[in-house]
Amino acid sequence: MAKDVMWKLALIFGVLALALFFIWWRPINLGLDLRGGSHIVMQVETQSAVKYEIDLTISRLGQYLKEKGLSYGSISSPEAGAIEIRGTDPSRRSEVRRVLDDYVGQWEIRDLGSGGWRVTMPLQVRNVIETNAVDTTLTTIRNRIDKFGVAEPVIQQIGFAGGGEEKILVQLPGIQNTERVKELIGSPAYLEWKLVSIPPGYKPEDFQRICPTTQAQLLSLFGGALPSDVELYRGEHQTAGEETVYWPCKKASPITGKDLKDARRGAGRIGEAVVDFRLTPDAGQRFEELTRANEGQLLAILLDKKVISAPRINAVIRDSGVIEGSFNVETAEDLAIKLRSGALPAGMELLEERTVGPSLGSDSIRQGIVASLLGAVLVIFFMLIYYRLTGVNANLALVLNILLLLGALAYFRATLTLPGIAGIALTIGMAVDANVLIFERIREELRLGRTVKSAVSGGFEKAFSTIIDSNLTTLVAAVFLFAYGSGPVRGFAVTLCIGILANLFTAIFVSRAIFDWYLGLRGRVEHLSI
């Protein structure tokens, strides 16, 4: 037997062994429709990211003006993307302008006269904020899901960024508790620490016992109006049926969730679930100064603008502490995950939600396998009946094609979906299609009086360009399906792409090697069973 046939057979057996090894070593990941799980589509509310940036700018501008000794009457946002400052001292106009240039110099700044200023966010800044909001939201959700421990999740953007259609698809195989998933990925988890403003004539411990349940009741404690640096915040319900409690907190947030270094679920003094946190060194220093200066006062902990607790500062705290609330083990763990992953920069709106049960997935697997096996058996019998013994060649190439496809899916850790099984079934048909082209060319060569060896060689050479053209055009279509499709479409495209590449290898290389081995083994062959 010729050396070129030997190395071809060695390569084929090596590739086959490698495919079998990967199939055994790395079980193929099953998609949502086969394994069951949660499918959620959410809309990113980029407008909320812009509003948050405006609110943050208002808060910091007010603080910056005060630090420079510049008084003002009010700072507000009369419309989306704009800030108005009223009541500054006209005689200190240049100083106010310098502050605005330093802090929002890239924005449009207009002097309204009489101590009034208007600052407008440019379109390019708005677009950057919206794009970053989508990117950061994707990263944050992915971090939360990774920490949640879901294997092979699908988290991707669908729609076009900047067009108001920024949607995020989340598919979590094996997860059936959609309510917990929605809370985990949809909650902004913006954490803040704010000092509670105690009404005149009250001590902190007395105010804790009052717990005003209406806004009017709370405002009456301050003489009918809150101080300019104080805002009203609603307390988070800890148990069902509780009345809403209102808290007067300072507008400034000395410490936020961005200052966290770590957050973990822990146990409290009596074994209740709490969240232990650690701050960065810089934040720890600020927290130490804050607690030292306000020992005995109330420090509210806010999550997404709701007060979850307002403990009394009994000692100086530096870089670690505890967040207490009516947590159970699950909610404390979820809060720790959200805090470690960071806050979402924009709100999320649920657009689509569905749950696929594992029994439905099992039925899909069984039906898909039955359909693929039935198709393969019919193809095998057709090739044996129509092409006789030569059909064995095509059937061997077909079996190797399927094994290579499954091995590649296992190696690349691709996720197999129900449309992916359809892609495998289509690949089975395409695998023998190339062999049909080759065998028909061989028949033509034999009818022209060529020898068997010459007919085989001529058949492969004349069918080569047709096989390449047909497979490459299908491959291009499959690549575009993968690039621009989503979910099931991508699953179909993945198996189709791998199947086409395996088909080219088996039809052109493997089938030719089998013919060469057979002809070399039999010596001079006068007739070919085709």
Coordinates of N, CA, C and O in Angstrom, one line a residue, residues 4-175:
D4 N 1.3 7.4 0.6 CA 0.4 8.5 0.8 C -1.0 8.1 1.3 O -1.7 8.8 2.0
V5 N -1.4 6.8 1.0 CA -2.6 6.3 1.5 C -2.5 6.0 3.0 O -3.4 6.3 3.8
M6 N -1.3 5.5 3.4 CA -1.1 5.2 4.9 C -1.2 6.5 5.7 O -1.9 6.5 6.8
W7 N -0.6 7.6 5.3 CA -0.7 8.8 6.1 C -2.1 9.4 6.1 O -2.5 10.0 7.1
K8 N -2.8 9.2 5.0 CA -4.2 9.7 5.0 C -5.0 8.9 6.0 O -5.8 9.5 6.7
L9 N -4.9 7.6 6.0 CA -5.6 6.8 6.9 C -5.2 7.1 8.4 O -6.1 7.1 9.3
A10 N -3.9 7.3 8.6 CA -3.5 7.7 9.9 C -4.1 9.0 10.4 O -4.5 9.1 11.6
L11 N -4.2 10.0 9.5 CA -4.8 11.3 9.8 C -6.3 11.1 10.1 O -6.8 11.7 11.1
I12 N -7.0 10.3 9.3 CA -8.4 10.1 9.5 C -8.7 9.4 10.9 O -9.5 9.9 11.7
F13 N -7.9 8.4 11.2 CA -8.1 7.7 12.5 C -7.7 8.6 13.7 O -8.3 8.6 14.8
G14 N -6.7 9.5 13.5 CA -6.3 10.4 14.5 C -7.4 11.4 14.8 O -7.7 11.7 15.9
V15 N -8.0 12.0 13.7 CA -9.1 12.9 13.8 C -10.3 12.3 14.5 O -11.0 12.9 15.4
L16 N -10.6 11.0 14.1 CA -11.7 10.3 14.7 C -11.5 10.1 16.2 O -12.4 10.3 17.0
A17 N -10.3 9.7 16.6 CA -10.0 9.5 18.0 C -10.1 10.7 18.8 O -10.6 10.7 19.9
L18 N -9.7 11.9 18.2 CA -9.8 13.1 18.9 C -11.2 13.5 19.1 O -11.6 14.0 20.1
A19 N -12.1 13.3 18.0 CA -13.5 13.6 18.2 C -14.1 12.8 19.3 O -14.9 13.3 20.1
L20 N -13.8 11.5 19.3 CA -14.4 10.6 20.3 C -13.9 11.0 21.7 O -14.7 11.0 22.7
F21 N -12.7 11.5 21.8 CA -12.1 11.9 23.1 C -12.9 13.1 23.6 O -13.3 13.2 24.8
F22 N -13.1 14.1 22.8 CA -13.8 15.3 23.2 C -15.3 15.0 23.5 O -15.8 15.6 24.5
I23 N -15.9 14.1 22.8 CA -17.3 13.8 23.1 C -17.4 13.1 24.5 O -18.3 13.4 25.3
W24 N -16.4 12.3 24.8 CA -16.3 11.6 26.1 C -15.9 12.6 27.2 O -16.5 12.6 28.3
W25 N -14.9 13.5 26.9 CA -14.3 14.3 28.0 C -15.2 15.5 28.3 O -15.4 15.9 29.5
R26 N -15.8 16.1 27.3 CA -16.6 17.3 27.5 C -18.1 17.1 27.0 O -18.3 17.2 25.8
P27 N -19.0 16.7 27.9 CA -20.4 16.5 27.5 C -20.9 17.8 26.8 O -20.6 18.9 27.3
I28 N -21.7 17.6 25.8 CA -22.2 18.8 25.0 C -23.2 19.5 25.9 O -24.1 19.0 26.5
N29 N -23.0 20.9 25.9 CA -24.0 21.7 26.7 C -25.3 21.8 25.9 O -25.4 22.0 24.7
L30 N -26.4 21.6 26.7 CA -27.7 21.7 26.1 C -28.3 23.1 26.3 O -28.2 23.7 27.4
G31 N -29.0 23.6 25.3 CA -29.6 24.9 25.4 C -30.9 24.9 26.2 O -31.3 23.9 26.7
L32 N -31.5 26.1 26.3 CA -32.6 26.3 27.1 C -33.8 25.4 26.7 O -34.5 24.8 27.5
D33 N -34.0 25.3 25.3 CA -35.1 24.5 24.8 C -35.0 23.0 25.0 O -35.9 22.3 25.0
L34 N -33.7 22.6 25.3 CA -33.5 21.1 25.5 C -33.4 20.8 27.0 O -33.8 19.7 27.5
R35 N -32.8 21.7 27.8 CA -32.6 21.4 29.2 C -33.6 22.0 30.1 O -33.8 21.6 31.2
G36 N -34.4 23.0 29.6 CA -35.3 23.7 30.4 C -34.6 24.9 31.1 O -33.4 24.9 31.2
G37 N -35.4 25.9 31.6 CA -34.8 27.0 32.3 C -35.6 28.3 32.0 O -36.8 28.2 31.7
S38 N -35.0 29.4 32.2 CA -35.7 30.7 32.2 C -35.2 31.5 30.9 O -34.0 31.5 30.6
H39 N -36.2 32.1 30.3 CA -35.9 33.0 29.1 C -36.5 34.4 29.4 O -37.7 34.5 29.6
I40 N -35.7 35.4 29.5 CA -36.1 36.7 29.8 C -35.6 37.7 28.9 O -34.4 37.7 28.5
V41 N -36.4 38.6 28.4 CA -36.0 39.8 27.5 C -36.4 41.0 28.3 O -37.5 41.2 28.7
M42 N -35.4 41.9 28.4 CA -35.6 43.2 29.2 C -35.1 44.3 28.3 O -34.2 44.2 27.6
Q43 N -35.8 45.5 28.5 CA -35.5 46.7 27.8 C -34.6 47.6 28.8 O -35.0 47.8 29.9
V44 N -33.5 48.1 28.2 CA -32.7 49.0 29.0 C -33.3 50.4 28.9 O -33.4 51.0 27.8
E45 N -33.7 51.0 30.0 CA -34.2 52.3 30.0 C -33.1 53.3 30.1 O -32.7 53.8 31.2
T46 N -32.5 53.6 29.0 CA -31.3 54.5 28.9 C -31.6 55.9 29.4 O -30.7 56.6 29.9
Q47 N -32.9 56.3 29.4 CA -33.3 57.6 29.9 C -33.0 57.8 31.4 O -32.7 58.8 31.9
S48 N -33.2 56.6 32.1 CA -33.0 56.7 33.5 C -31.5 56.9 33.8 O -31.1 57.5 34.8
A49 N -30.6 56.4 32.9 CA -29.2 56.6 33.1 C -28.8 58.1 32.9 O -28.0 58.7 33.6
V50 N -29.5 58.7 31.9 CA -29.3 60.2 31.7 C -29.8 61.0 32.9 O -29.2 61.9 33.4
K51 N -31.0 60.6 33.4 CA -31.6 61.2 34.6 C -30.7 61.1 35.8 O -30.5 62.0 36.6
Y52 N -30.1 59.9 36.0 CA -29.2 59.7 37.1 C -28.0 60.6 37.0 O -27.5 61.1 38.0
E53 N -27.5 60.7 35.8 CA -26.3 61.6 35.6 C -26.6 63.0 35.9 O -25.8 63.8 36.5
I54 N -27.8 63.4 35.5 CA -28.3 64.8 35.8 C -28.4 65.0 37.3 O -28.0 66.0 37.9
D55 N -29.1 64.0 38.0 CA -29.3 64.1 39.5 C -27.9 64.2 40.2 O -27.7 64.9 41.1
L56 N -27.0 63.3 39.7 CA -25.7 63.3 40.3 C -24.9 64.6 40.1 O -24.3 65.2 41.0
T57 N -25.1 65.2 38.9 CA -24.4 66.5 38.6 C -25.0 67.6 39.5 O -24.3 68.5 40.0
I58 N -26.4 67.6 39.7 CA -27.0 68.6 40.5 C -26.5 68.5 41.9 O -26.1 69.5 42.6
S59 N -26.4 67.3 42.5 CA -25.9 67.1 43.8 C -24.5 67.6 44.0 O -24.1 68.3 44.9
R60 N -23.6 67.2 43.0 CA -22.2 67.6 43.2 C -22.0 69.0 42.9 O -21.1 69.6 43.4
L61 N -22.7 69.6 41.9 CA -22.6 71.0 41.7 C -23.0 71.9 42.9 O -22.2 72.8 43.3
G62 N -24.1 71.5 43.6 CA -24.4 72.2 44.8 C -23.4 72.1 45.9 O -23.0 73.1 46.6
Q63 N -22.8 70.9 46.0 CA -21.7 70.7 47.0 C -20.5 71.5 46.6 O -19.8 72.1 47.5
Y64 N -20.2 71.5 45.3 CA -19.0 72.2 44.9 C -19.1 73.7 45.1 O -18.2 74.4 45.5
L65 N -20.3 74.3 44.8 CA -20.6 75.7 45.0 C -20.4 76.1 46.5 O -19.8 77.1 46.8
K66 N -20.9 75.2 47.3 CA -20.8 75.5 48.8 C -19.4 75.5 49.3 O -19.0 76.3 50.1
E67 N -18.6 74.5 48.7 CA -17.2 74.4 49.1 C -16.5 75.7 48.7 O -15.5 76.1 49.4
K68 N -16.9 76.3 47.6 CA -16.2 77.6 47.2 C -16.8 78.8 47.8 O -16.5 79.9 47.5
G69 N -17.8 78.6 48.7 CA -18.4 79.7 49.4 C -19.4 80.5 48.5 O -19.6 81.7 48.8
L70 N -20.0 79.9 47.5 CA -20.9 80.5 46.6 C -22.3 80.0 46.9 O -22.7 78.9 46.8
S71 N -23.2 81.0 47.4 CA -24.5 80.6 47.8 C -25.4 80.6 46.5 O -25.1 81.2 45.5
Y72 N -26.5 79.9 46.6 CA -27.5 79.8 45.5 C -28.9 79.5 46.1 O -29.0 79.1 47.2
G73 N -29.9 79.9 45.3 CA -31.3 79.6 45.7 C -31.7 78.2 45.5 O -32.3 77.6 46.4
S74 N -31.6 77.8 44.3 CA -32.0 76.4 43.9 C -31.3 75.9 42.7 O -30.7 76.6 41.9
I75 N -31.2 74.6 42.7 CA -30.6 73.9 41.5 C -31.7 72.8 41.1 O -32.0 71.9 42.0
S76 N -32.1 72.8 39.9 CA -33.2 71.9 39.5 C -33.0 71.5 38.0 O -32.2 72.1 37.3
S77 N -33.8 70.5 37.6 CA -33.7 70.1 36.2 C -35.1 70.3 35.6 O -36.0 69.5 35.8
P78 N -35.3 71.4 34.9 CA -36.6 71.7 34.3 C -37.1 70.8 33.2 O -38.2 70.7 32.9
E79 N -36.1 70.2 32.6 CA -36.4 69.3 31.5 C -35.3 68.3 31.3 O -34.2 68.5 31.9
A80 N -35.5 67.2 30.6 CA -34.5 66.2 30.5 C -33.2 66.7 29.8 O -33.2 67.4 28.8
G81 N -32.1 66.5 30.5 CA -30.8 66.9 30.0 C -30.4 68.3 30.3 O -29.4 68.8 29.7
A82 N -31.1 69.0 31.1 CA -30.8 70.4 31.4 C -30.9 70.7 32.9 O -31.6 70.0 33.6
I83 N -30.0 71.6 33.4 CA -30.0 72.0 34.8 C -30.0 73.5 34.9 O -29.4 74.2 34.1
E84 N -30.8 74.0 35.8 CA -30.9 75.5 36.0 C -30.5 75.8 37.4 O -30.9 75.1 38.4
I85 N -29.6 76.8 37.6 CA -29.2 77.3 38.9 C -29.8 78.7 39.1 O -29.6 79.5 38.2
R86 N -30.5 78.9 40.2 CA -31.1 80.2 40.4 C -30.6 80.8 41.8 O -30.2 80.0 42.7
G87 N -30.5 82.1 41.8 CA -30.2 82.7 43.1 C -28.8 82.9 43.4 O -28.4 83.1 44.6
T88 N -27.9 82.8 42.5 CA -26.4 83.0 42.8 C -26.2 84.6 42.9 O -27.0 85.4 42.3
D89 N -25.1 84.9 43.5 CA -24.8 86.4 43.6 C -24.3 86.9 42.3 O -23.2 86.5 41.8
P90 N -25.0 87.9 41.7 CA -24.5 88.4 40.4 C -23.1 89.0 40.4 O -22.4 89.0 39.5
S91 N -22.8 89.5 41.6 CA -21.4 90.2 41.7 C -20.3 89.1 41.7 O -19.1 89.5 41.5
R92 N -20.6 87.9 41.9 CA -19.6 86.8 41.9 C -19.8 85.9 40.6 O -19.5 84.7 40.7
R93 N -20.3 86.5 39.6 CA -20.6 85.8 38.3 C -19.4 85.0 37.8 O -19.5 83.9 37.4
S94 N -18.2 85.7 37.8 CA -17.0 85.0 37.3 C -16.6 83.8 38.1 O -16.1 82.8 37.5
E95 N -16.8 83.8 39.4 CA -16.5 82.7 40.2 C -17.4 81.5 39.9 O -17.0 80.4 39.9
V96 N -18.7 81.8 39.8 CA -19.7 80.8 39.5 C -19.3 80.2 38.1 O -19.4 78.9 37.9
R97 N -19.0 81.0 37.1 CA -18.6 80.5 35.8 C -17.4 79.6 35.9 O -17.4 78.6 35.2
R98 N -16.5 80.0 36.7 CA -15.3 79.2 36.8 C -15.6 77.8 37.4 O -15.0 76.8 37.0
V99 N -16.5 77.7 38.4 CA -16.9 76.4 39.0 C -17.6 75.6 37.9 O -17.3 74.4 37.8
L100 N -18.5 76.2 37.1 CA -19.2 75.5 36.0 C -18.2 75.0 35.0 O -18.3 73.8 34.5
D101 N -17.2 75.8 34.6 CA -16.2 75.4 33.6 C -15.4 74.2 34.1 O -15.0 73.3 33.4
D102 N -15.1 74.2 35.4 CA -14.3 73.2 36.0 C -15.0 71.8 36.0 O -14.5 70.8 35.8
Y103 N -16.3 71.9 36.4 CA -17.1 70.7 36.6 C -17.8 70.2 35.4 O -17.9 69.0 35.1
V104 N -18.5 71.1 34.6 CA -19.2 70.7 33.4 C -18.8 71.5 32.2 O -19.6 72.0 31.5
G105 N -17.5 71.6 32.1 CA -17.0 72.5 31.0 C -17.3 72.0 29.6 O -17.4 72.8 28.6
Q106 N -17.6 70.6 29.4 CA -17.9 70.1 28.1 C -19.4 70.3 27.8 O -19.8 70.0 26.7
W107 N -20.2 70.8 28.8 CA -21.6 71.0 28.5 C -21.8 72.4 28.0 O -20.9 73.3 28.1
E108 N -23.0 72.7 27.5 CA -23.3 74.1 27.1 C -23.8 74.9 28.3 O -24.7 74.6 29.0
I109 N -23.0 76.0 28.5 CA -23.3 76.8 29.7 C -23.8 78.2 29.2 O -23.2 78.8 28.4
R110 N -25.0 78.6 29.8 CA -25.6 79.9 29.4 C -25.9 80.7 30.6 O -26.5 80.2 31.5
D111 N -25.5 82.0 30.6 CA -25.8 82.9 31.7 C -27.2 83.5 31.4 O -27.4 84.2 30.4
L112 N -28.1 83.3 32.3 CA -29.5 83.8 32.2 C -29.7 85.2 32.8 O -30.7 85.8 32.6
G113 N -28.6 85.7 33.4 CA -28.7 87.0 34.0 C -29.4 86.9 35.4 O -30.1 85.9 35.7
S114 N -29.2 87.9 36.2 CA -29.8 88.0 37.6 C -29.5 86.8 38.4 O -30.3 86.3 39.2
G115 N -28.2 86.3 38.3 CA -27.8 85.2 39.1 C -28.3 83.8 38.6 O -28.2 82.8 39.4
G116 N -28.9 83.7 37.4 CA -29.4 82.4 36.9 C -28.5 81.9 35.9 O -27.9 82.6 35.1
W117 N -28.3 80.5 35.9 CA -27.5 79.8 34.9 C -28.3 78.6 34.4 O -29.1 78.0 35.1
R118 N -28.0 78.3 33.1 CA -28.6 77.1 32.5 C -27.5 76.2 31.9 O -26.7 76.7 31.1
V119 N -27.4 75.0 32.3 CA -26.4 74.0 31.8 C -27.1 72.9 31.0 O -28.0 72.3 31.6
T120 N -26.8 72.7 29.8 CA -27.4 71.7 28.9 C -26.4 70.6 28.5 O -25.3 70.9 28.0
M121 N -26.9 69.4 28.6 CA -26.0 68.2 28.3 C -26.0 68.1 26.7 O -27.0 68.0 26.1
P122 N -24.8 68.1 26.1 CA -24.7 68.0 24.6 C -25.2 66.6 24.2 O -25.1 65.6 24.9
L123 N -25.6 66.5 22.9 CA -26.0 65.2 22.4 C -25.0 64.1 22.4 O -25.3 63.0 22.7
Q124 N -23.7 64.5 22.1 CA -22.7 63.5 22.1 C -22.4 62.9 23.5 O -22.1 61.7 23.7
V125 N -22.5 63.8 24.5 CA -22.4 63.3 25.9 C -23.5 62.4 26.3 O -23.3 61.3 26.9
R126 N -24.7 62.7 25.8 CA -25.9 61.9 26.1 C -25.8 60.5 25.4 O -26.1 59.5 26.0
N127 N -25.3 60.5 24.2 CA -25.1 59.3 23.5 C -24.1 58.4 24.1 O -24.2 57.2 24.2
V128 N -23.0 59.0 24.6 CA -22.0 58.2 25.4 C -22.5 57.6 26.6 O -22.3 56.4 27.0
I129 N -23.4 58.4 27.4 CA -24.0 57.9 28.6 C -24.9 56.7 28.3 O -24.9 55.7 29.0
E130 N -25.7 56.8 27.2 CA -26.6 55.8 26.9 C -25.9 54.5 26.4 O -26.3 53.4 26.8
T131 N -24.9 54.7 25.6 CA -24.1 53.5 25.1 C -23.4 52.8 26.3 O -23.4 51.6 26.4
N132 N -22.8 53.7 27.2 CA -22.1 53.1 28.4 C -23.1 52.4 29.3 O -22.7 51.4 29.9
A133 N -24.3 52.9 29.4 CA -25.3 52.3 30.2 C -25.6 50.9 29.8 O -25.8 50.0 30.6
V134 N -25.8 50.7 28.4 CA -26.1 49.4 27.9 C -24.9 48.5 28.1 O -25.1 47.3 28.6
D135 N -23.7 48.9 27.8 CA -22.5 48.1 28.0 C -22.3 47.7 29.5 O -22.0 46.5 29.8
T136 N -22.5 48.7 30.4 CA -22.3 48.4 31.8 C -23.4 47.5 32.3 O -23.1 46.6 33.2
T137 N -24.6 47.7 31.8 CA -25.7 46.8 32.2 C -25.4 45.4 31.8 O -25.6 44.4 32.6
L138 N -24.9 45.2 30.6 CA -24.6 43.8 30.2 C -23.5 43.2 31.1 O -23.7 42.0 31.5
T139 N -22.5 44.0 31.4 CA -21.4 43.5 32.2 C -21.9 43.1 33.6 O -21.5 42.1 34.2
T140 N -22.7 44.0 34.2 CA -23.2 43.8 35.5 C -24.1 42.6 35.6 O -24.0 41.8 36.6
I141 N -25.0 42.5 34.7 CA -25.9 41.3 34.7 C -25.1 40.0 34.5 O -25.3 39.0 35.2
R142 N -24.1 40.1 33.6 CA -23.2 38.9 33.4 C -22.5 38.5 34.7 O -22.4 37.4 35.1
N143 N -22.0 39.6 35.4 CA -21.3 39.3 36.7 C -22.2 38.7 37.7 O -21.8 37.8 38.5
R144 N -23.4 39.2 37.8 CA -24.4 38.7 38.8 C -24.8 37.3 38.5 O -24.8 36.4 39.4
I145 N -25.0 37.0 37.2 CA -25.3 35.6 36.8 C -24.2 34.6 37.1 O -24.4 33.5 37.6
D146 N -22.9 35.1 36.8 CA -21.8 34.3 37.0 C -21.6 33.9 38.5 O -21.3 32.8 38.9
K147 N -21.9 34.9 39.4 CA -21.8 34.7 40.8 C -23.0 33.9 41.3 O -22.9 33.2 42.4
F148 N -24.1 33.9 40.6 CA -25.2 33.1 40.9 C -25.0 31.6 40.7 O -25.6 30.8 41.3
G149 N -24.0 31.3 39.8 CA -23.6 30.0 39.6 C -24.3 29.2 38.5 O -24.5 28.0 38.5
V150 N -24.8 30.0 37.4 CA -25.5 29.3 36.3 C -24.5 28.9 35.3 O -23.6 29.7 34.9
A151 N -24.6 27.6 34.8 CA -23.7 27.1 33.8 C -24.2 27.5 32.4 O -25.3 27.3 32.1
E152 N -23.2 28.0 31.6 CA -23.5 28.3 30.2 C -24.7 29.2 30.0 O -25.6 28.9 29.2
P153 N -24.8 30.4 30.7 CA -25.9 31.3 30.4 C -25.7 32.0 29.1 O -24.6 32.1 28.6
V154 N -26.8 32.5 28.5 CA -26.8 33.3 27.3 C -27.2 34.7 27.7 O -28.3 34.9 28.2
I155 N -26.3 35.7 27.6 CA -26.6 37.1 28.0 C -26.0 37.9 26.9 O -24.8 38.0 26.7
Q156 N -26.9 38.5 26.1 CA -26.5 39.3 24.9 C -27.5 40.4 24.6 O -28.6 40.4 25.0
Q157 N -26.9 41.4 23.9 CA -27.8 42.6 23.5 C -28.5 42.2 22.2 O -27.9 41.6 21.3
I158 N -29.7 42.6 22.1 CA -30.5 42.4 20.9 C -31.1 43.8 20.5 O -31.4 44.6 21.4
G159 N -31.1 44.2 19.3 CA -31.6 45.5 18.9 C -30.3 46.4 18.6 O -29.2 45.9 18.7
F160 N -30.6 47.6 18.4 CA -29.5 48.5 18.0 C -29.3 49.6 19.1 O -30.2 50.3 19.5
A161 N -28.0 49.7 19.5 CA -27.7 50.7 20.6 C -28.0 52.1 20.0 O -27.6 52.4 18.9
G162 N -28.6 52.9 20.9 CA -28.8 54.3 20.5 C -30.1 54.5 19.8 O -30.5 55.7 19.6
G163 N -30.8 53.5 19.4 CA -32.0 53.6 18.7 C -33.3 53.5 19.6 O -34.4 53.4 19.1
G164 N -33.1 53.5 20.9 CA -34.3 53.3 21.8 C -34.8 51.9 21.8 O -35.8 51.6 22.4
E165 N -34.1 51.0 21.3 CA -34.5 49.6 21.2 C -33.4 48.7 21.9 O -33.2 47.6 21.4
E166 N -32.8 49.2 22.9 CA -31.7 48.4 23.6 C -32.3 47.3 24.5 O -32.7 47.6 25.6
K167 N -32.3 46.1 24.0 CA -32.9 45.0 24.7 C -31.8 44.0 25.1 O -30.8 43.9 24.4
I168 N -32.0 43.3 26.2 CA -31.0 42.3 26.6 C -31.7 41.0 26.8 O -32.8 40.9 27.5
L169 N -31.2 40.0 26.2 CA -31.7 38.6 26.3 C -30.9 37.9 27.3 O -29.7 37.9 27.3
V170 N -31.6 37.2 28.2 CA -31.0 36.4 29.3 C -31.7 35.0 29.2 O -32.9 34.9 29.4
Q171 N -30.9 34.0 29.0 CA -31.3 32.6 29.0 C -30.5 31.8 30.0 O -29.3 31.8 29.9
L172 N -31.2 31.2 30.9 CA -30.5 30.5 32.0 C -31.0 29.1 32.1 O -32.0 28.7 32.6
P173 N -30.2 28.2 31.4 CA -30.6 26.8 31.4 C -30.6 26.2 32.8 O -29.7 26.4 33.6
G174 N -31.6 25.4 33.1 CA -31.7 24.7 34.4 C -32.3 25.5 35.5 O -32.5 25.0 36.6
I175 N -32.6 26.8 35.3 CA -33.1 27.7 36.4 C -34.6 27.8 36.1 O -35.1 28.3 35.1

